[in-house]
PDB file of C-alpha atoms in Angstrom:
ATOM      1  CA  UNK Q 949       0.000   0.000   0.000  1.00 92.00           C
ATOM      2  CA  UNK Q 950       2.859   2.419   0.721  1.00 94.00           C
ATOM      3  CA  UNK Q 951       3.979   2.129  -2.877  1.00 94.00           C
ATOM      4  CA  UNK Q 952       0.426   2.842  -3.992  1.00 95.00           C
ATOM      5  CA  UNK Q 953       0.316   5.992  -1.850  1.00 95.00           C
ATOM      6  CA  UNK Q 954       3.631   7.118  -3.326  1.00 95.00           C
ATOM      7  CA  UNK Q 955       2.547   6.707  -6.951  1.00 95.00           C
ATOM      8  CA  UNK Q 956      -1.063   7.851  -6.593  1.00 95.00           C
ATOM      9  CA  UNK Q 957      -1.079  10.885  -4.318  1.00 94.00           C
ATOM     10  CA  UNK Q 958      -4.308   9.575  -2.804  1.00 95.00           C
ATOM     11  CA  UNK Q 959      -5.371  10.591   0.662  1.00 94.00           C
ATOM     12  CA  UNK Q 960      -5.079   7.661   3.062  1.00 95.00           C
ATOM     13  CA  UNK Q 961      -8.844   7.319   3.444  1.00 94.00           C
ATOM     14  CA  UNK Q 962      -9.263   7.289  -0.341  1.00 93.00           C
ATOM     15  CA  UNK Q 963      -6.604   4.617  -0.776  1.00 95.00           C
ATOM     16  CA  UNK Q 964      -8.216   2.407   1.859  1.00 96.00           C
ATOM     17  CA  UNK Q 965     -11.583   2.641   0.079  1.00 94.00           C
ATOM     18  CA  UNK Q 966     -10.231   2.229  -3.453  1.00 96.00           C
ATOM     19  CA  UNK Q 967     -11.950  -0.769  -5.002  1.00 96.00           C
ATOM     20  CA  UNK Q 968     -12.163  -2.737  -8.215  1.00 96.00           C
ATOM     21  CA  UNK Q 969     -15.942  -2.931  -7.800  1.00 94.00           C
ATOM     22  CA  UNK Q 970     -17.889  -0.540 -10.050  1.00 90.00           C
ATOM     23  CA  UNK Q 971     -20.424   0.392  -7.357  1.00 89.00           C
ATOM     24  CA  UNK Q 972     -17.818   1.231  -4.679  1.00 92.00           C
ATOM     25  CA  UNK Q 973     -17.414   4.846  -3.439  1.00 90.00           C
ATOM     26  CA  UNK Q 974     -13.978   5.030  -5.074  1.00 93.00           C
ATOM     27  CA  UNK Q 975     -13.336   2.678  -7.953  1.00 95.00           C
ATOM     28  CA  UNK Q 976     -10.756   2.009 -10.655  1.00 95.00           C
ATOM     29  CA  UNK Q 977     -12.235   2.888 -14.062  1.00 93.00           C
ATOM     30  CA  UNK Q 978     -10.500   0.993 -16.868  1.00 90.00           C
ATOM     31  CA  UNK Q 979     -12.907   1.798 -19.704  1.00 87.00           C
ATOM     32  CA  UNK Q 980     -11.569   4.273 -22.225  1.00 85.00           C
ATOM     33  CA  UNK Q 981      -8.089   5.111 -23.464  1.00 89.00           C
ATOM     34  CA  UNK Q 982      -6.538   5.783 -20.052  1.00 92.00           C
ATOM     35  CA  UNK Q 983      -7.160   4.323 -16.576  1.00 92.00           C
ATOM     36  CA  UNK Q 984      -8.981   6.732 -14.266  1.00 94.00           C
ATOM     37  CA  UNK Q 985     -10.598   6.888 -10.854  1.00 93.00           C
ATOM     38  CA  UNK Q 986     -14.319   7.318 -10.383  1.00 92.00           C
ATOM     39  CA  UNK Q 987     -15.058   8.965  -7.058  1.00 87.00           C
ATOM     40  CA  UNK Q 988     -18.669   9.413  -6.045  1.00 82.00           C
ATOM     41  CA  UNK Q 989     -19.665  12.593  -4.185  1.00 78.00           C
ATOM     42  CA  UNK Q 990     -19.886  11.079  -0.648  1.00 74.00           C
ATOM     43  CA  UNK Q 991     -16.231   9.973  -0.858  1.00 68.00           C
ATOM     44  CA  UNK Q 992     -15.001  13.173  -2.509  1.00 68.00           C
ATOM     45  CA  UNK Q 993     -13.676  16.029  -0.381  1.00 67.00           C
ATOM     46  CA  UNK Q 994     -15.212  18.483  -2.866  1.00 66.00           C
ATOM     47  CA  UNK Q 995     -18.559  16.610  -2.538  1.00 71.00           C
ATOM     48  CA  UNK Q 996     -18.881  16.229  -6.323  1.00 75.00           C
ATOM     49  CA  UNK Q 997     -18.943  13.097  -8.469  1.00 78.00           C
ATOM     50  CA  UNK Q 998     -15.819  12.847 -10.564  1.00 81.00           C
ATOM     51  CA  UNK Q 999     -14.050  10.784 -13.200  1.00 88.00           C
ATOM     52  CA  UNK Q1000     -10.465  11.769 -12.587  1.00 89.00           C
ATOM     53  CA  UNK Q1001      -7.059  11.215 -14.226  1.00 93.00           C
ATOM     54  CA  UNK Q1002      -4.284   9.354 -12.460  1.00 94.00           C
ATOM     55  CA  UNK Q1003      -0.509   9.519 -12.764  1.00 95.00           C
ATOM     56  CA  UNK Q1004       0.935   7.101 -15.349  1.00 95.00           C
ATOM     57  CA  UNK Q1005       3.064   5.335 -12.716  1.00 95.00           C
ATOM     58  CA  UNK Q1006      -0.033   4.562 -10.686  1.00 96.00           C
ATOM     59  CA  UNK Q1007      -1.845   3.391 -13.816  1.00 95.00           C
ATOM     60  CA  UNK Q1008       0.990   0.924 -14.455  1.00 95.00           C
ATOM     61  CA  UNK Q1009       0.841  -0.152 -10.816  1.00 95.00           C
ATOM     62  CA  UNK Q1010      -2.880  -0.949 -11.137  1.00 96.00           C
ATOM     63  CA  UNK Q1011      -2.625  -2.643 -14.530  1.00 95.00           C
ATOM     64  CA  UNK Q1012       0.073  -4.955 -13.158  1.00 95.00           C
ATOM     65  CA  UNK Q1013      -2.676  -6.666 -11.134  1.00 95.00           C
ATOM     66  CA  UNK Q1014      -3.861  -9.787 -13.009  1.00 96.00           C
ATOM     67  CA  UNK Q1015      -7.422  -9.446 -14.297  1.00 94.00           C
ATOM     68  CA  UNK Q1016      -8.706 -12.378 -12.252  1.00 95.00           C
ATOM     69  CA  UNK Q1017      -7.457 -10.657  -9.068  1.00 95.00           C
ATOM     70  CA  UNK Q1018      -9.212  -7.346  -9.712  1.00 95.00           C
ATOM     71  CA  UNK Q1019     -11.918  -7.837  -7.118  1.00 95.00           C
ATOM     72  CA  UNK Q1020     -12.704  -6.132  -3.828  1.00 95.00           C
ATOM     73  CA  UNK Q1021     -10.417  -3.567  -2.244  1.00 96.00           C
ATOM     74  CA  UNK Q1022      -7.401  -2.681  -4.374  1.00 96.00           C
ATOM     75  CA  UNK Q1023      -4.985  -2.818  -1.439  1.00 95.00           C
ATOM     76  CA  UNK Q1024      -6.910  -5.531   0.395  1.00 93.00           C
ATOM     77  CA  UNK Q1025      -6.525  -3.941   3.831  1.00 94.00           C
ATOM     78  CA  UNK Q1026      -9.706  -4.868   5.661  1.00 92.00           C
ATOM     79  CA  UNK Q1027     -10.920  -3.857   9.092  1.00 92.00           C
ATOM     80  CA  UNK Q1028     -12.786  -6.054  11.596  1.00 91.00           C
ATOM     81  CA  UNK Q1029     -15.708  -6.390   9.170  1.00 89.00           C
ATOM     82  CA  UNK Q1030     -14.907  -8.552   6.117  1.00 87.00           C
ATOM     83  CA  UNK Q1031     -14.979  -6.555   2.895  1.00 84.00           C
ATOM     84  CA  UNK Q1032     -14.821  -3.219   4.722  1.00 91.00           C
ATOM     85  CA  UNK Q1033     -11.585  -1.192   4.803  1.00 93.00           C
ATOM     86  CA  UNK Q1034      -9.529  -0.584   7.915  1.00 95.00           C
ATOM     87  CA  UNK Q1035     -10.325   2.744   9.584  1.00 95.00           C
ATOM     88  CA  UNK Q1036      -8.255   5.713   8.445  1.00 95.00           C
ATOM     89  CA  UNK Q1037      -7.256   6.505  12.032  1.00 95.00           C
ATOM     90  CA  UNK Q1038      -5.838   3.046  12.676  1.00 95.00           C
ATOM     91  CA  UNK Q1039      -4.121   2.846   9.300  1.00 95.00           C
ATOM     92  CA  UNK Q1040      -2.562   6.267   9.910  1.00 95.00           C
ATOM     93  CA  UNK Q1041      -1.057   5.020  13.177  1.00 95.00           C
ATOM     94  CA  UNK Q1042       0.411   2.000  11.394  1.00 95.00           C
ATOM     95  CA  UNK Q1043       1.995   4.124   8.647  1.00 94.00           C
ATOM     96  CA  UNK Q1044       3.418   6.575  11.200  1.00 92.00           C
ATOM     97  CA  UNK Q1045       4.908   3.672  13.157  1.00 93.00           C
ATOM     98  CA  UNK Q1046       6.588   2.418   9.985  1.00 94.00           C
ATOM     99  CA  UNK Q1047       8.001   5.899   9.323  1.00 92.00           C
ATOM    100  CA  UNK Q1048       9.377   6.126  12.865  1.00 88.00           C
ATOM    101  CA  UNK Q1049      10.898   2.644  12.749  1.00 92.00           C
ATOM    102  CA  UNK Q1050      12.545   3.442   9.411  1.00 91.00           C
ATOM    103  CA  UNK Q1051      13.878   6.720  10.835  1.00 88.00           C
ATOM    104  CA  UNK Q1052      12.406   8.847   8.039  1.00 88.00           C
ATOM    105  CA  UNK Q1053      12.445  12.372   9.517  1.00 86.00           C
ATOM    106  CA  UNK Q1054      10.403  15.046   7.738  1.00 84.00           C
ATOM    107  CA  UNK Q1055      11.190  17.907  10.125  1.00 76.00           C
ATOM    108  CA  UNK Q1056      13.224  18.497  13.265  1.00 65.00           C
ATOM    109  CA  UNK Q1057      11.262  21.542  14.410  1.00 63.00           C
ATOM    110  CA  UNK Q1058       7.624  20.744  15.174  1.00 59.00           C
ATOM    111  CA  UNK Q1059       7.183  22.667  18.411  1.00 54.00           C
ATOM    112  CA  UNK Q1060       7.841  19.674  20.665  1.00 69.00           C
ATOM    113  CA  UNK Q1061      10.915  19.091  22.779  1.00 71.00           C
ATOM    114  CA  UNK Q1062      12.324  16.919  25.537  1.00 72.00           C
ATOM    115  CA  UNK Q1063      15.222  16.981  27.968  1.00 75.00           C
ATOM    116  CA  UNK Q1064      18.070  14.657  27.048  1.00 72.00           C
ATOM    117  CA  UNK Q1065      18.669  12.370  30.048  1.00 76.00           C
ATOM    118  CA  UNK Q1066      22.424  12.185  29.456  1.00 80.00           C
ATOM    119  CA  UNK Q1067      23.272  15.824  28.676  1.00 81.00           C
ATOM    120  CA  UNK Q1068      20.395  17.646  30.331  1.00 78.00           C
ATOM    121  CA  UNK Q1069      19.938  19.706  27.182  1.00 80.00           C
ATOM    122  CA  UNK Q1070      16.557  20.445  25.634  1.00 77.00           C
ATOM    123  CA  UNK Q1071      16.303  18.883  22.183  1.00 73.00           C
ATOM    124  CA  UNK Q1072      13.619  18.985  19.515  1.00 76.00           C
ATOM    125  CA  UNK Q1073      11.563  15.860  18.933  1.00 77.00           C
ATOM    126  CA  UNK Q1074      11.675  15.049  15.204  1.00 81.00           C
ATOM    127  CA  UNK Q1075       8.531  14.380  13.228  1.00 85.00           C
ATOM    128  CA  UNK Q1076       8.707  11.126  11.322  1.00 88.00           C
ATOM    129  CA  UNK Q1077       7.025  10.486   7.985  1.00 90.00           C
ATOM    130  CA  UNK Q1078       3.331   9.670   8.061  1.00 92.00           C
ATOM    131  CA  UNK Q1079       0.683   8.831   5.476  1.00 93.00           C
ATOM    132  CA  UNK Q1080       0.082  12.415   4.350  1.00 93.00           C
ATOM    133  CA  UNK Q1081       3.773  12.861   3.587  1.00 93.00           C
ATOM    134  CA  UNK Q1082       3.348  10.428   0.684  1.00 94.00           C
ATOM    135  CA  UNK Q1083       0.699  12.743  -0.777  1.00 94.00           C
ATOM    136  CA  UNK Q1084       2.853  15.808  -0.113  1.00 92.00           C
ATOM    137  CA  UNK Q1085       5.813  14.162  -1.876  1.00 92.00           C
ATOM    138  CA  UNK Q1086       3.579  13.310  -4.834  1.00 94.00           C
ATOM    139  CA  UNK Q1087       2.513  16.948  -5.140  1.00 93.00           C
ATOM    140  CA  UNK Q1088       6.091  18.194  -4.932  1.00 91.00           C
ATOM    141  CA  UNK Q1089       7.299  15.759  -7.626  1.00 92.00           C
ATOM    142  CA  UNK Q1090       4.521  16.549 -10.063  1.00 93.00           C
ATOM    143  CA  UNK Q1091       4.686  20.312  -9.493  1.00 91.00           C
ATOM    144  CA  UNK Q1092       8.051  20.148 -11.270  1.00 88.00           C
ATOM    145  CA  UNK Q1093       6.507  18.375 -14.266  1.00 90.00           C
ATOM    146  CA  UNK Q1094       3.095  19.895 -14.923  1.00 91.00           C
ATOM    147  CA  UNK Q1095       1.236  23.183 -14.783  1.00 92.00           C
ATOM    148  CA  UNK Q1096      -0.903  24.072 -11.736  1.00 91.00           C
ATOM    149  CA  UNK Q1097      -4.219  23.328 -13.482  1.00 92.00           C
ATOM    150  CA  UNK Q1098      -3.079  19.761 -14.205  1.00 93.00           C
ATOM    151  CA  UNK Q1099      -1.752  19.193 -10.690  1.00 92.00           C
ATOM    152  CA  UNK Q1100      -5.019  20.499  -9.264  1.00 93.00           C
ATOM    153  CA  UNK Q1101      -6.869  17.702 -11.076  1.00 90.00           C
ATOM    154  CA  UNK Q1102      -4.322  15.060 -10.133  1.00 91.00           C
ATOM    155  CA  UNK Q1103      -4.583  15.956  -6.449  1.00 90.00           C
ATOM    156  CA  UNK Q1104      -8.317  16.737  -6.542  1.00 86.00           C
ATOM    157  CA  UNK Q1105      -7.925  20.069  -4.778  1.00 89.00           C
ATOM    158  CA  UNK Q1106     -11.050  22.156  -4.363  1.00 84.00           C
ATOM    159  CA  UNK Q1107      -8.987  25.358  -4.511  1.00 89.00           C
ATOM    160  CA  UNK Q1108      -6.121  26.330  -6.809  1.00 90.00           C
ATOM    161  CA  UNK Q1109      -4.536  28.148  -3.849  1.00 91.00           C
ATOM    162  CA  UNK Q1110      -3.893  24.781  -2.211  1.00 89.00           C
ATOM    163  CA  UNK Q1111      -2.251  23.533  -5.398  1.00 89.00           C
ATOM    164  CA  UNK Q1112      -0.062  26.618  -5.717  1.00 90.00           C
ATOM    165  CA  UNK Q1113       1.528  25.953  -2.327  1.00 86.00           C
ATOM    166  CA  UNK Q1114       3.488  23.113  -3.951  1.00 86.00           C
ATOM    167  CA  UNK Q1115       5.020  25.529  -6.462  1.00 82.00           C
ATOM    168  CA  UNK Q1116       5.983  28.055  -3.787  1.00 76.00           C
ATOM    169  CA  UNK Q1117       8.055  25.351  -2.073  1.00 68.00           C
ATOM    170  CA  UNK Q1118      10.503  25.012  -4.958  1.00 68.00           C
ATOM    171  CA  UNK Q1119      13.926  25.986  -3.674  1.00 62.00           C
ATOM    172  CA  UNK Q1120      16.400  28.396  -5.269  1.00 64.00           C
ATOM    173  CA  UNK Q1121      18.519  25.615  -6.786  1.00 65.00           C
ATOM    174  CA  UNK Q1122      15.474  24.166  -8.577  1.00 72.00           C
ATOM    175  CA  UNK Q1123      14.603  27.570 -10.021  1.00 67.00           C
ATOM    176  CA  UNK Q1124      18.216  28.315 -11.020  1.00 74.00           C
ATOM    177  CA  UNK Q1125      18.502  24.977 -12.808  1.00 74.00           C
ATOM    178  CA  UNK Q1126      15.371  25.789 -14.798  1.00 70.00           C
ATOM    179  CA  UNK Q1127      16.588  29.287 -15.724  1.00 76.00           C
ATOM    180  CA  UNK Q1128      20.162  28.423 -16.733  1.00 76.00           C
ATOM    181  CA  UNK Q1129      19.457  26.902 -20.189  1.00 75.00           C
ATOM    182  CA  UNK Q1130      17.549  30.057 -21.168  1.00 71.00           C
ATOM    183  CA  UNK Q1131      20.292  32.495 -20.238  1.00 64.00           C
ATOM    184  CA  UNK Q1132      22.317  34.579 -22.700  1.00 59.00           C
ATOM    185  CA  UNK Q1133      26.084  34.964 -22.357  1.00 50.00           C
ATOM    186  CA  UNK Q1134      27.632  36.754 -19.390  1.00 48.00           C
ATOM    187  CA  UNK Q1135      28.014  40.092 -21.172  1.00 46.00           C
ATOM    188  CA  UNK Q1136      24.307  40.093 -21.936  1.00 47.00           C
ATOM    189  CA  UNK Q1137      24.745  40.755 -25.657  1.00 50.00           C
ATOM    190  CA  UNK Q1138      22.852  37.700 -26.861  1.00 52.00           C
ATOM    191  CA  UNK Q1139      19.247  36.762 -26.405  1.00 52.00           C
ATOM    192  CA  UNK Q1140      17.922  33.723 -24.593  1.00 50.00           C
ATOM    193  CA  UNK Q1141      18.651  30.408 -26.222  1.00 51.00           C
ATOM    194  CA  UNK Q1142      16.360  27.436 -26.166  1.00 50.00           C
ATOM    195  CA  UNK Q1143      17.865  24.336 -24.527  1.00 49.00           C
ATOM    196  CA  UNK Q1144      19.749  22.107 -26.944  1.00 51.00           C
ATOM    197  CA  UNK Q1145      20.774  18.485 -26.801  1.00 50.00           C
ATOM    198  CA  UNK Q1146      23.781  17.669 -24.637  1.00 50.00           C
ATOM    199  CA  UNK Q1147      27.123  17.811 -26.550  1.00 50.00           C
ATOM    200  CA  UNK Q1148      28.545  14.536 -27.757  1.00 50.00           C
ATOM    201  CA  UNK Q1149      31.290  12.860 -25.747  1.00 53.00           C
ATOM    202  CA  UNK Q1150      34.049  13.719 -28.265  1.00 53.00           C
ATOM    203  CA  UNK Q1151      33.078  17.406 -28.175  1.00 43.00           C
ATOM    204  CA  UNK Q1152      33.191  17.382 -24.375  1.00 47.00           C
ATOM    205  CA  UNK Q1153      36.670  15.843 -24.395  1.00 53.00           C
ATOM    206  CA  UNK Q1154      37.866  18.420 -26.940  1.00 49.00           C
ATOM    207  CA  UNK Q1155      36.635  21.237 -24.702  1.00 47.00           C
ATOM    208  CA  UNK Q1156      38.398  19.721 -21.685  1.00 47.00           C
ATOM    209  CA  UNK Q1157      41.621  19.511 -23.680  1.00 49.00           C
ATOM    210  CA  UNK Q1158      41.383  23.161 -24.705  1.00 44.00           C
ATOM    211  CA  UNK Q1159      40.761  24.289 -21.140  1.00 43.00           C
ATOM    212  CA  UNK Q1160      43.767  22.369 -19.851  1.00 44.00           C
ATOM    213  CA  UNK Q1161      46.233  24.185 -22.145  1.00 45.00           C
ATOM    214  CA  UNK Q1162      48.359  27.089 -20.918  1.00 44.00           C
ATOM    215  CA  UNK Q1163      47.692  30.259 -22.895  1.00 37.00           C
TER     216      UNK Q1163
END
């Protein structure tokens, strides 16, 4: 299921309910050119029925399931009642426990602290990865690949402002890397150039040889 969360960007509750059955609240829709999700209004945060696109990696993940096994819950994580998914609250605790055991820290500063028994110093208690961090990582990855309107659909945000927060988080190195291929020369006397293919290996070696000479 963790891999499914990573590729899909689904909220934990959505992933737990995701089903192969056509009449389920959230179902895999394989009719048409591309796999999609059909989410009925009661299971949708926006409270609207929707036939929604999914990331290609998640589509491949779903299609890897043999046809004769496409029944019931996609991830097969049931609660006490057969056929019914595990509660979101309990599943969230399990995922958080996995994140803590794996030592995956998402932030060191979360407003909590403790006194170190050996040194007597006050130290921050780190926050380990939980279920929603998979969705956050999905949004960050795809914000570097697609425009906001596309990401809004992928993440099923009700507001574009929520989507835009993923673009604001891009750091300076990401932005600089994007800008560099469009720059002119250092004296500013040439216009922007569109990115070109990387130089061939023999050209690269020739340039290295020229740079190594004493002029």
